[in-house]
CSV table of C-alpha atoms in Angstrom, one decimal:
chain,number,residue,atom,x,y,z
A,1,MET,CA,60.6,31.5,-187.8
A,2,LYS,CA,57.6,29.8,-189.3
A,3,ASN,CA,59.8,26.9,-190.6
A,4,ILE,CA,61.4,26.5,-187.2
A,5,ARG,CA,58.0,26.4,-185.5
A,6,LYS,CA,56.8,23.8,-188.0
A,7,ASN,CA,59.8,21.7,-187.4
A,8,LEU,CA,59.5,21.9,-183.7
A,9,LEU,CA,55.8,20.9,-183.9
A,10,LEU,CA,56.8,18.0,-186.2
A,11,VAL,CA,59.5,16.8,-183.8
A,12,SER,CA,57.0,17.1,-180.9
A,13,ALA,CA,54.4,15.0,-182.8
A,14,ILE,CA,56.9,12.3,-183.6
A,15,LEU,CA,58.1,12.1,-180.0
A,16,PHE,CA,54.5,12.0,-178.8
A,17,MET,CA,53.6,9.1,-181.2
A,18,ALA,CA,56.8,7.2,-180.2
A,19,THR,CA,55.8,7.6,-176.5
A,20,ILE,CA,52.3,6.3,-177.2
A,21,SER,CA,53.7,3.4,-179.2
A,22,ALA,CA,56.1,2.5,-176.4
A,23,PHE,CA,53.1,2.2,-174.1
A,24,LYS,CA,51.0,0.4,-176.6
A,25,TYR,CA,53.8,-1.9,-177.8
A,26,PRO,CA,56.3,-2.3,-174.9
A,27,ALA,CA,59.7,-3.9,-175.6
A,28,ALA,CA,59.7,-7.6,-175.1
A,29,GLU,CA,61.2,-8.6,-171.7
A,30,VAL,CA,64.7,-10.0,-172.0
A,31,ILE,CA,64.9,-13.8,-171.5
A,32,LYS,CA,68.5,-14.7,-170.5
A,33,LEU,CA,69.8,-18.1,-171.5
A,34,GLY,CA,73.3,-19.3,-170.4
A,35,PHE,CA,75.7,-21.6,-172.3
A,36,ILE,CA,79.1,-23.1,-171.8
A,37,PRO,CA,81.5,-22.8,-174.7
A,38,LEU,CA,81.0,-26.2,-176.3
A,39,THR,CA,80.0,-27.2,-179.8
A,40,ASP,CA,76.6,-28.5,-178.6
A,41,CYS,CA,75.5,-25.0,-177.6
A,42,ALA,CA,74.9,-24.6,-181.3
A,43,PRO,CA,71.0,-24.8,-181.2
A,44,LEU,CA,71.0,-21.6,-179.0
A,45,VAL,CA,73.6,-19.9,-181.1
A,46,ALA,CA,71.9,-20.8,-184.4
A,47,ALA,CA,68.5,-19.7,-183.1
A,48,LYS,CA,70.1,-16.3,-182.2
A,49,GLU,CA,72.1,-15.8,-185.4
A,50,LEU,CA,69.3,-16.9,-187.7
A,51,GLY,CA,66.9,-14.5,-185.9
A,52,LEU,CA,64.6,-17.3,-184.8
A,53,PHE,CA,64.0,-16.1,-181.3
A,54,ALA,CA,62.8,-12.8,-182.8
A,55,LYS,CA,60.7,-14.7,-185.3
A,56,TYR,CA,58.8,-16.3,-182.5
A,57,GLY,CA,58.4,-13.1,-180.5
A,58,VAL,CA,60.9,-13.5,-177.7
A,59,ASN,CA,63.9,-11.2,-176.9
A,60,VAL,CA,66.6,-13.7,-175.9
A,61,GLU,CA,70.1,-12.7,-174.6
A,62,LEU,CA,72.7,-15.4,-174.6
A,63,SER,CA,75.2,-15.4,-171.7
A,64,LYS,CA,78.5,-17.2,-171.9
A,65,GLU,CA,79.3,-18.8,-168.6
A,66,ALA,CA,82.6,-20.1,-167.1
A,67,SER,CA,81.5,-23.4,-165.6
A,68,TRP,CA,78.6,-25.7,-165.0
A,69,ALA,CA,78.5,-24.6,-161.4
A,70,ASN,CA,77.9,-21.0,-162.7
A,71,ILE,CA,75.1,-22.3,-164.8
A,72,ARG,CA,73.6,-24.2,-161.8
A,73,ASP,CA,73.8,-21.2,-159.5
A,74,LYS,CA,72.4,-18.6,-161.9
A,75,VAL,CA,69.5,-20.8,-163.1
A,76,LEU,CA,68.5,-21.5,-159.5
A,77,ASN,CA,68.8,-17.9,-158.3
A,78,GLY,CA,67.0,-16.5,-161.4
A,79,GLU,CA,69.9,-14.6,-163.0
A,80,LEU,CA,69.4,-17.0,-165.9
A,81,ASP,CA,65.9,-18.0,-167.1
A,82,GLY,CA,67.4,-21.2,-168.5
A,83,ALA,CA,70.5,-22.6,-170.1
A,84,HIS,CA,72.2,-25.1,-172.4
A,85,CYS,CA,72.9,-27.7,-169.7
A,86,LEU,CA,74.2,-31.2,-169.0
A,87,TYR,CA,71.2,-33.5,-169.3
A,88,SER,CA,71.9,-35.1,-165.9
A,89,MET,CA,72.7,-31.9,-164.0
A,90,PRO,CA,69.1,-31.4,-162.7
A,91,MET,CA,69.2,-34.9,-161.2
A,92,SER,CA,72.7,-34.4,-159.7
A,93,VAL,CA,71.6,-31.1,-158.1
A,94,TYR,CA,68.2,-32.4,-156.9
A,95,THR,CA,69.8,-35.4,-155.1
A,96,GLY,CA,72.5,-33.3,-153.5
A,97,ILE,CA,75.4,-34.7,-155.5
A,98,GLY,CA,76.1,-31.5,-157.3
A,99,GLY,CA,74.2,-28.9,-155.4
A,100,LYS,CA,71.7,-28.3,-152.6
A,101,ALA,CA,69.3,-31.3,-152.3
A,102,GLY,CA,65.8,-30.5,-153.4
A,103,SER,CA,66.7,-27.7,-155.8
A,104,GLU,CA,64.7,-27.9,-159.0
A,105,MET,CA,66.0,-27.3,-162.5
A,106,LYS,CA,63.4,-28.3,-165.1
A,107,ILE,CA,64.2,-30.2,-168.3
A,108,ALA,CA,62.2,-28.7,-171.1
A,109,MET,CA,63.8,-30.5,-174.1
A,110,THR,CA,66.9,-32.3,-175.3
A,111,LEU,CA,69.3,-30.2,-177.4
A,112,ASN,CA,71.6,-32.9,-178.9
A,113,ASN,CA,72.8,-36.5,-179.0
A,114,ASN,CA,76.4,-37.7,-179.2
A,115,GLY,CA,79.5,-35.7,-179.7
A,116,GLN,CA,81.5,-36.0,-176.5
A,117,ALA,CA,84.7,-38.0,-176.0
A,118,ILE,CA,87.4,-39.3,-173.6
A,119,THR,CA,90.8,-37.9,-174.4
A,120,LEU,CA,93.9,-39.6,-173.0
A,121,SER,CA,97.3,-37.9,-172.5
A,122,LYS,CA,100.4,-38.8,-174.5
A,123,ASP,CA,101.4,-41.0,-171.6
A,124,PHE,CA,98.9,-43.5,-173.0
A,125,CYS,CA,100.1,-43.2,-176.6
A,126,GLY,CA,101.3,-46.7,-177.7
A,127,LEU,CA,99.8,-48.4,-174.7
A,128,VAL,CA,96.1,-48.2,-175.8
A,129,GLY,CA,94.4,-47.5,-179.1
A,130,PHE,CA,91.1,-46.2,-180.2
A,131,LYS,CA,88.2,-48.0,-178.4
A,132,ASP,CA,90.8,-50.5,-177.1
A,133,LEU,CA,89.2,-51.1,-173.7
A,134,LYS,CA,90.9,-54.3,-172.9
A,135,LYS,CA,94.3,-52.5,-172.6
A,136,VAL,CA,93.1,-49.6,-170.5
A,137,ASN,CA,93.6,-51.2,-167.1
A,138,GLY,CA,97.1,-52.4,-168.0
A,139,ALA,CA,98.0,-49.0,-169.4
A,140,ILE,CA,96.9,-47.3,-166.1
A,141,ALA,CA,98.9,-49.8,-164.1
A,142,GLU,CA,102.0,-49.1,-166.3
A,143,ILE,CA,101.7,-45.3,-165.8
A,144,LYS,CA,101.1,-45.7,-162.1
A,145,LYS,CA,104.6,-47.1,-161.8
A,146,ARG,CA,105.7,-43.5,-162.4
A,147,LYS,CA,102.9,-41.3,-161.0
A,148,GLU,CA,99.4,-41.2,-159.8
A,149,VAL,CA,96.7,-41.3,-162.5
A,150,THR,CA,93.9,-38.7,-162.5
A,151,PHE,CA,90.9,-38.2,-164.8
A,152,ALA,CA,88.8,-35.1,-165.2
A,153,MET,CA,85.2,-34.5,-165.9
A,154,THR,CA,83.1,-31.3,-165.9
A,155,PHE,CA,80.5,-31.6,-163.1
A,156,PRO,CA,79.8,-34.2,-160.4
A,157,GLY,CA,77.0,-36.5,-161.6
A,158,GLY,CA,77.0,-34.7,-165.0
A,159,THR,CA,76.9,-36.5,-168.3
A,160,HIS,CA,80.7,-36.4,-168.7
A,161,ASP,CA,81.2,-37.9,-165.2
A,162,ILE,CA,78.8,-40.7,-166.1
A,163,TRP,CA,80.4,-41.5,-169.5
A,164,LEU,CA,83.8,-41.6,-167.7
A,165,ARG,CA,82.6,-44.0,-165.1
A,166,ASN,CA,80.8,-46.2,-167.6
A,167,TRP,CA,84.0,-46.4,-169.6
A,168,MET,CA,86.1,-47.3,-166.5
A,169,ALA,CA,83.6,-50.0,-165.5
A,170,ALA,CA,83.6,-51.5,-169.1
A,171,SER,CA,87.5,-51.4,-169.0
A,172,GLY,CA,87.7,-53.1,-165.6
A,173,VAL,CA,89.2,-50.1,-163.9
A,174,ASN,CA,88.6,-49.8,-160.1
A,175,GLN,CA,87.3,-46.3,-159.8
A,176,LYS,CA,88.8,-45.9,-156.3
A,177,SER,CA,92.3,-46.6,-157.7
A,178,VAL,CA,92.4,-43.3,-159.7
A,179,GLY,CA,91.7,-39.7,-159.0
A,180,ILE,CA,88.6,-38.0,-160.5
A,181,ILE,CA,88.5,-34.2,-160.5
A,182,THR,CA,86.2,-31.5,-161.8
A,183,ILE,CA,87.5,-29.0,-164.5
A,184,PRO,CA,85.4,-26.6,-166.5
A,185,PRO,CA,85.3,-27.6,-170.2
A,186,PRO,CA,87.3,-24.7,-171.7
A,187,GLN,CA,90.1,-25.4,-169.2
A,188,MET,CA,90.6,-29.1,-170.0
A,189,VAL,CA,93.4,-28.8,-172.6
A,190,ALA,CA,95.4,-26.2,-170.6
A,191,ASN,CA,95.2,-28.5,-167.5
A,192,MET,CA,96.4,-31.5,-169.5
A,193,LYS,CA,99.3,-29.4,-170.8
A,194,VAL,CA,100.6,-28.9,-167.3
A,195,ASP,CA,100.0,-32.5,-166.4
A,196,ASN,CA,97.1,-32.0,-164.0
A,197,MET,CA,95.4,-35.1,-165.4
A,198,GLU,CA,96.1,-38.1,-167.6
A,199,GLY,CA,92.7,-38.1,-169.2
A,200,PHE,CA,89.4,-36.2,-169.4
A,201,CYS,CA,85.9,-36.5,-170.6
A,202,VAL,CA,84.4,-33.4,-172.1
A,203,GLY,CA,82.3,-32.2,-175.0
A,204,GLU,CA,83.7,-31.0,-178.3
A,205,PRO,CA,85.6,-29.1,-179.5
A,206,TRP,CA,88.0,-29.6,-176.6
A,207,ASN,CA,88.9,-33.2,-177.5
A,208,GLY,CA,89.6,-32.0,-181.0
A,209,VAL,CA,91.6,-29.1,-179.7
A,210,ALA,CA,93.8,-31.5,-177.6
A,211,VAL,CA,94.6,-33.4,-180.7
A,212,ALA,CA,95.3,-30.3,-182.7
A,213,GLN,CA,97.7,-29.0,-180.0
A,214,ASN,CA,99.3,-32.5,-179.7
A,215,VAL,CA,98.5,-32.7,-176.0
A,216,GLY,CA,96.4,-35.9,-176.1
A,217,PHE,CA,94.4,-38.2,-178.4
A,218,THR,CA,90.8,-39.3,-178.7
A,219,HIS,CA,90.5,-42.7,-177.1
A,220,ILE,CA,86.7,-43.2,-177.5
A,221,ALA,CA,83.7,-41.0,-178.4
A,222,SER,CA,80.6,-40.9,-176.2
A,223,GLN,CA,78.5,-42.4,-179.0
A,224,ASP,CA,80.8,-45.4,-178.8
A,225,ILE,CA,79.7,-45.7,-175.2
A,226,TRP,CA,76.0,-45.2,-175.9
A,227,LYS,CA,74.9,-44.5,-179.5
A,228,ASN,CA,72.5,-41.5,-179.7
A,229,HIS,CA,72.6,-40.8,-176.0
A,230,PRO,CA,71.0,-37.7,-174.5
A,231,GLU,CA,73.7,-35.1,-173.9
A,232,LYS,CA,72.6,-31.4,-173.4
A,233,ALA,CA,69.2,-30.2,-172.5
A,234,LEU,CA,67.4,-26.9,-172.4
A,235,VAL,CA,67.0,-26.5,-168.6
A,236,VAL,CA,65.0,-23.7,-167.0
A,237,ASN,CA,64.3,-22.4,-163.5
A,238,LYS,CA,61.0,-23.3,-161.8
A,239,ASP,CA,59.7,-19.7,-161.9
A,240,PHE,CA,60.2,-19.4,-165.7
A,241,ALA,CA,58.5,-22.8,-166.3
A,242,THR,CA,55.6,-22.0,-164.1
A,243,ASN,CA,54.9,-18.3,-164.7
A,244,LYS,CA,56.1,-17.7,-168.3
A,245,LYS,CA,55.0,-20.8,-170.0
A,246,GLU,CA,54.1,-19.2,-173.2
A,247,ASP,CA,57.4,-17.5,-173.5
A,248,LEU,CA,59.2,-20.8,-172.8
A,249,LYS,CA,57.2,-22.4,-175.6
A,250,LYS,CA,58.3,-19.7,-178.0
A,251,VAL,CA,61.9,-20.3,-177.0
A,252,MET,CA,61.5,-24.0,-177.5
A,253,LYS,CA,60.0,-23.5,-181.0
A,254,ALA,CA,62.9,-21.3,-182.0
A,255,ILE,CA,65.4,-23.9,-180.8
A,256,ILE,CA,63.6,-26.7,-182.6
A,257,GLU,CA,63.7,-24.8,-185.9
A,258,ALA,CA,67.4,-24.2,-185.2
A,259,GLN,CA,67.9,-27.9,-184.6
A,260,ARG,CA,66.3,-28.7,-187.9
A,261,TRP,CA,68.6,-26.2,-189.6
A,262,LEU,CA,71.7,-27.7,-188.0
A,263,ASP,CA,70.9,-31.2,-189.1
A,264,ASN,CA,71.1,-30.1,-192.7
A,265,MET,CA,74.8,-30.9,-193.0
A,266,SER,CA,75.4,-28.2,-195.6
A,267,ASN,CA,74.7,-25.7,-192.8
A,268,ARG,CA,77.3,-26.9,-190.4
A,269,LYS,CA,80.2,-25.0,-191.9
A,270,LYS,CA,78.3,-21.8,-191.2
A,271,ALA,CA,77.5,-23.0,-187.7
A,272,ALA,CA,81.2,-23.7,-187.1
A,273,ALA,CA,82.1,-20.2,-188.2
A,274,TRP,CA,79.6,-18.7,-185.7
A,275,LEU,CA,80.8,-21.0,-182.9
A,276,SER,CA,84.5,-20.1,-183.4
A,277,LYS,CA,83.8,-16.4,-182.5
A,278,PRO,CA,85.3,-15.2,-179.2
A,279,TYR,CA,81.9,-14.5,-177.7
A,280,TYR,CA,80.8,-18.1,-178.3
A,281,VAL,CA,83.2,-21.1,-178.1
A,282,ASN,CA,86.4,-19.3,-179.2
A,283,ALA,CA,88.1,-22.4,-180.8
A,284,PRO,CA,89.6,-23.1,-184.2
A,285,VAL,CA,86.9,-23.2,-186.9
A,286,SER,CA,88.7,-26.2,-188.6
A,287,VAL,CA,88.4,-28.3,-185.4
A,288,LEU,CA,84.7,-27.3,-184.8
A,289,GLU,CA,83.8,-27.9,-188.5
A,290,ALA,CA,85.6,-31.3,-188.8
A,291,ARG,CA,83.9,-32.9,-185.7
A,292,LEU,CA,80.5,-31.3,-186.5
A,293,LEU,CA,80.8,-33.1,-189.9
A,294,GLY,CA,81.7,-36.4,-188.2
A,295,SER,CA,85.4,-36.5,-189.0
A,296,ASN,CA,87.6,-37.1,-185.9
A,297,ASP,CA,91.3,-36.9,-186.3
A,298,LEU,CA,92.2,-39.1,-183.3
A,299,GLY,CA,95.9,-38.1,-182.8
A,300,CYS,CA,98.7,-40.5,-181.7
A,301,ASP,CA,99.0,-41.8,-185.2
A,302,LEU,CA,95.6,-43.5,-184.9
A,303,GLY,CA,94.2,-41.9,-188.1
A,304,VAL,CA,90.8,-40.4,-188.7
A,305,GLN,CA,87.5,-41.9,-187.5
A,306,LYS,CA,84.5,-41.1,-189.7
A,307,TYR,CA,81.1,-41.2,-188.0
A,308,LYS,CA,78.4,-41.8,-190.5
A,309,ASP,CA,75.1,-41.8,-188.6
A,310,ASP,CA,76.2,-41.2,-185.1
A,311,TYR,CA,78.0,-37.9,-185.2
A,312,MET,CA,76.6,-35.0,-183.1
A,313,THR,CA,72.9,-34.8,-184.0
A,314,PHE,CA,70.5,-32.0,-183.1
A,315,TYR,CA,67.2,-33.1,-184.7
A,316,ASN,CA,67.5,-36.5,-186.4
A,317,ASN,CA,64.0,-36.5,-187.9
A,318,GLY,CA,62.5,-35.4,-184.5
A,319,ILE,CA,64.1,-38.2,-182.4
A,320,VAL,CA,66.5,-35.9,-180.4
A,321,ALA,CA,64.2,-33.3,-178.8
A,322,THR,CA,61.9,-35.4,-176.5
A,323,PRO,CA,62.9,-35.2,-172.8
A,324,LYS,CA,62.5,-38.7,-171.4
A,325,LYS,CA,61.8,-39.7,-167.8
A,326,SER,CA,63.4,-43.1,-168.5
A,327,TYR,CA,66.7,-41.3,-169.2
A,328,VAL,CA,66.4,-39.4,-165.9
A,329,MET,CA,65.9,-42.8,-164.2
A,330,TRP,CA,69.0,-44.2,-165.9
A,331,PHE,CA,71.2,-41.4,-164.6
A,332,LEU,CA,69.8,-41.8,-161.1
A,333,ALA,CA,70.6,-45.5,-161.3
A,334,GLN,CA,74.2,-44.7,-162.3
A,335,TYR,CA,74.5,-42.6,-159.1
A,336,VAL,CA,73.5,-45.7,-157.1
A,337,ARG,CA,75.6,-48.0,-159.2
A,338,PHE,CA,78.8,-45.9,-158.6
A,339,GLY,CA,78.2,-45.2,-154.9
A,340,MET,CA,77.3,-41.5,-155.4
A,341,LEU,CA,74.0,-42.2,-153.7
A,342,LYS,CA,73.9,-44.7,-150.8
A,343,SER,CA,70.3,-45.7,-151.3
A,344,ALA,CA,67.7,-45.8,-154.1
A,345,PRO,CA,66.1,-42.4,-154.8
A,346,ASP,CA,62.5,-41.9,-155.7
A,347,TYR,CA,63.1,-42.6,-159.4
A,348,LYS,CA,59.5,-42.0,-160.5
A,349,GLY,CA,58.9,-39.0,-158.3
A,350,ILE,CA,62.1,-37.2,-159.3
A,351,SER,CA,61.6,-37.8,-163.0
A,352,GLU,CA,58.0,-36.5,-162.8
A,353,LYS,CA,59.1,-33.4,-160.9
A,354,LEU,CA,62.0,-32.5,-163.2
A,355,VAL,CA,60.8,-33.4,-166.8
A,356,LEU,CA,58.4,-31.0,-168.5
A,357,ASP,CA,57.1,-33.7,-170.8
A,358,ASP,CA,53.5,-32.2,-171.0
A,359,LEU,CA,54.8,-28.8,-172.0
A,360,PHE,CA,57.1,-30.4,-174.6
A,361,ALA,CA,54.2,-32.4,-176.0
A,362,GLU,CA,52.3,-29.1,-176.6
A,363,VAL,CA,55.2,-27.6,-178.4
A,364,ALA,CA,55.9,-30.7,-180.4
A,365,LYS,CA,52.3,-30.8,-181.6
A,366,GLU,CA,52.5,-27.2,-182.7
A,367,MET,CA,55.8,-27.8,-184.5
A,368,SER,CA,54.9,-31.2,-186.0
A,369,VAL,CA,57.7,-32.9,-184.0
A,370,PRO,CA,57.0,-36.6,-183.3
A,371,VAL,CA,57.1,-37.2,-179.5
A,372,GLN,CA,59.2,-40.3,-178.8
A,373,PRO,CA,57.9,-43.1,-176.7
A,374,ASP,CA,59.1,-43.3,-173.1
A,375,MET,CA,59.5,-45.7,-170.3
A,376,GLN,CA,60.7,-48.5,-172.6
A,377,ALA,CA,63.7,-50.7,-171.9
A,378,PHE,CA,66.9,-49.8,-173.8
A,379,LYS,CA,70.6,-50.8,-173.9
A,380,THR,CA,73.7,-48.7,-174.1
A,381,THR,CA,76.7,-50.0,-176.0
A,382,LEU,CA,78.9,-50.8,-173.1
A,383,ASP,CA,76.2,-51.8,-170.6
A,384,VAL,CA,73.4,-54.3,-169.9
A,385,ASN,CA,69.8,-53.8,-170.7
A,386,PHE,CA,68.1,-51.0,-168.6
A,387,ASP,CA,64.4,-51.4,-167.8
A,388,PRO,CA,63.0,-48.3,-166.1
A,389,ASN,CA,60.3,-50.5,-164.6
A,390,ASN,CA,62.8,-52.8,-163.0
A,391,ILE,CA,65.8,-50.7,-161.9
A,392,ALA,CA,66.7,-53.0,-159.0
A,393,GLY,CA,67.1,-55.8,-161.6
A,394,TYR,CA,69.4,-53.7,-163.7
A,395,LEU,CA,71.6,-52.7,-160.7
A,396,SER,CA,71.9,-56.3,-159.7
A,397,THR,CA,73.7,-57.1,-163.0
A,398,THR,CA,75.9,-54.1,-163.7
A,399,LYS,CA,79.6,-53.7,-163.3
A,400,LYS,CA,80.7,-51.2,-160.7
């Protein structure tokens, strides 16, 4: 009996101490970050798998989402604190192109550059080659003798929509002469299989998967449209940015450390293995790995394209992460250029409202990340010079 009494007293003491500890050291509140199954969700996945969120003292749960519209809705209604997100989605939503006008999604940092592509169906095989823009318009005309031509992107006003439209403008394609539809990234290949579209613009690995399944071929990569372009961002809701600033900073620090790890090329095979899991991207590890390493099997007997310094990058000596107002302005200018907005928006006001550049500067200083200069003129590969201080001048010289 004595031993039983002693054991009961010991158990009671342990339970009492555990209760006291729970009050003294409460469990960290869950921070929920969404992602779409794409290769460039890798910074969030690596931060989770490497234990970096825990290292910086935040309890992050990753939530796989079905579409960019899901991401938008859940960030805005607070179901998600933030997400891996198309860089231009906040502008599309705020201006009413892709959501309720005036809704604010805040850009905390850039997650990656490069690594998207335009895939064309086998209808185009033999009519147009890799980066062969001069033949695109004629190829479309040839196919239109048999059927209508439709292209897919992933979200109205999103990055893939804008890469697609820039490609068509550079190829001399009248955008009103073809259909443009919205399809979630993981559904692209299946939709091309059943002939719902003749081409699509999407992130990896779905371009690579289309080649692997002999459904289509890679016609051009997004880095051939604009080398080192901004692609995905860490986007957060207004409440999280305003009321949980310190937690957001910790999340950003974990992601920056993951970005550095990912840009060590010897780590990319491990990253591909993580991403291939069903609860992340759920795609063949061989396809994920090849394109992460800059090796693109193009399909259609076009061979393999090796990208040397413009494959998908996540850190690039600190160049990637800075969120830039000038990039926000460039995307807004594309909306005007392609008739998605009927009049010029408040370029400066919108960029200042949506970009958390001051917060990023704080994090960058603490993480020794060089903040990149902003509001300077730049030029994309297929377009004319863009000066954020003279957007009207830019629009007067662009191809529609």
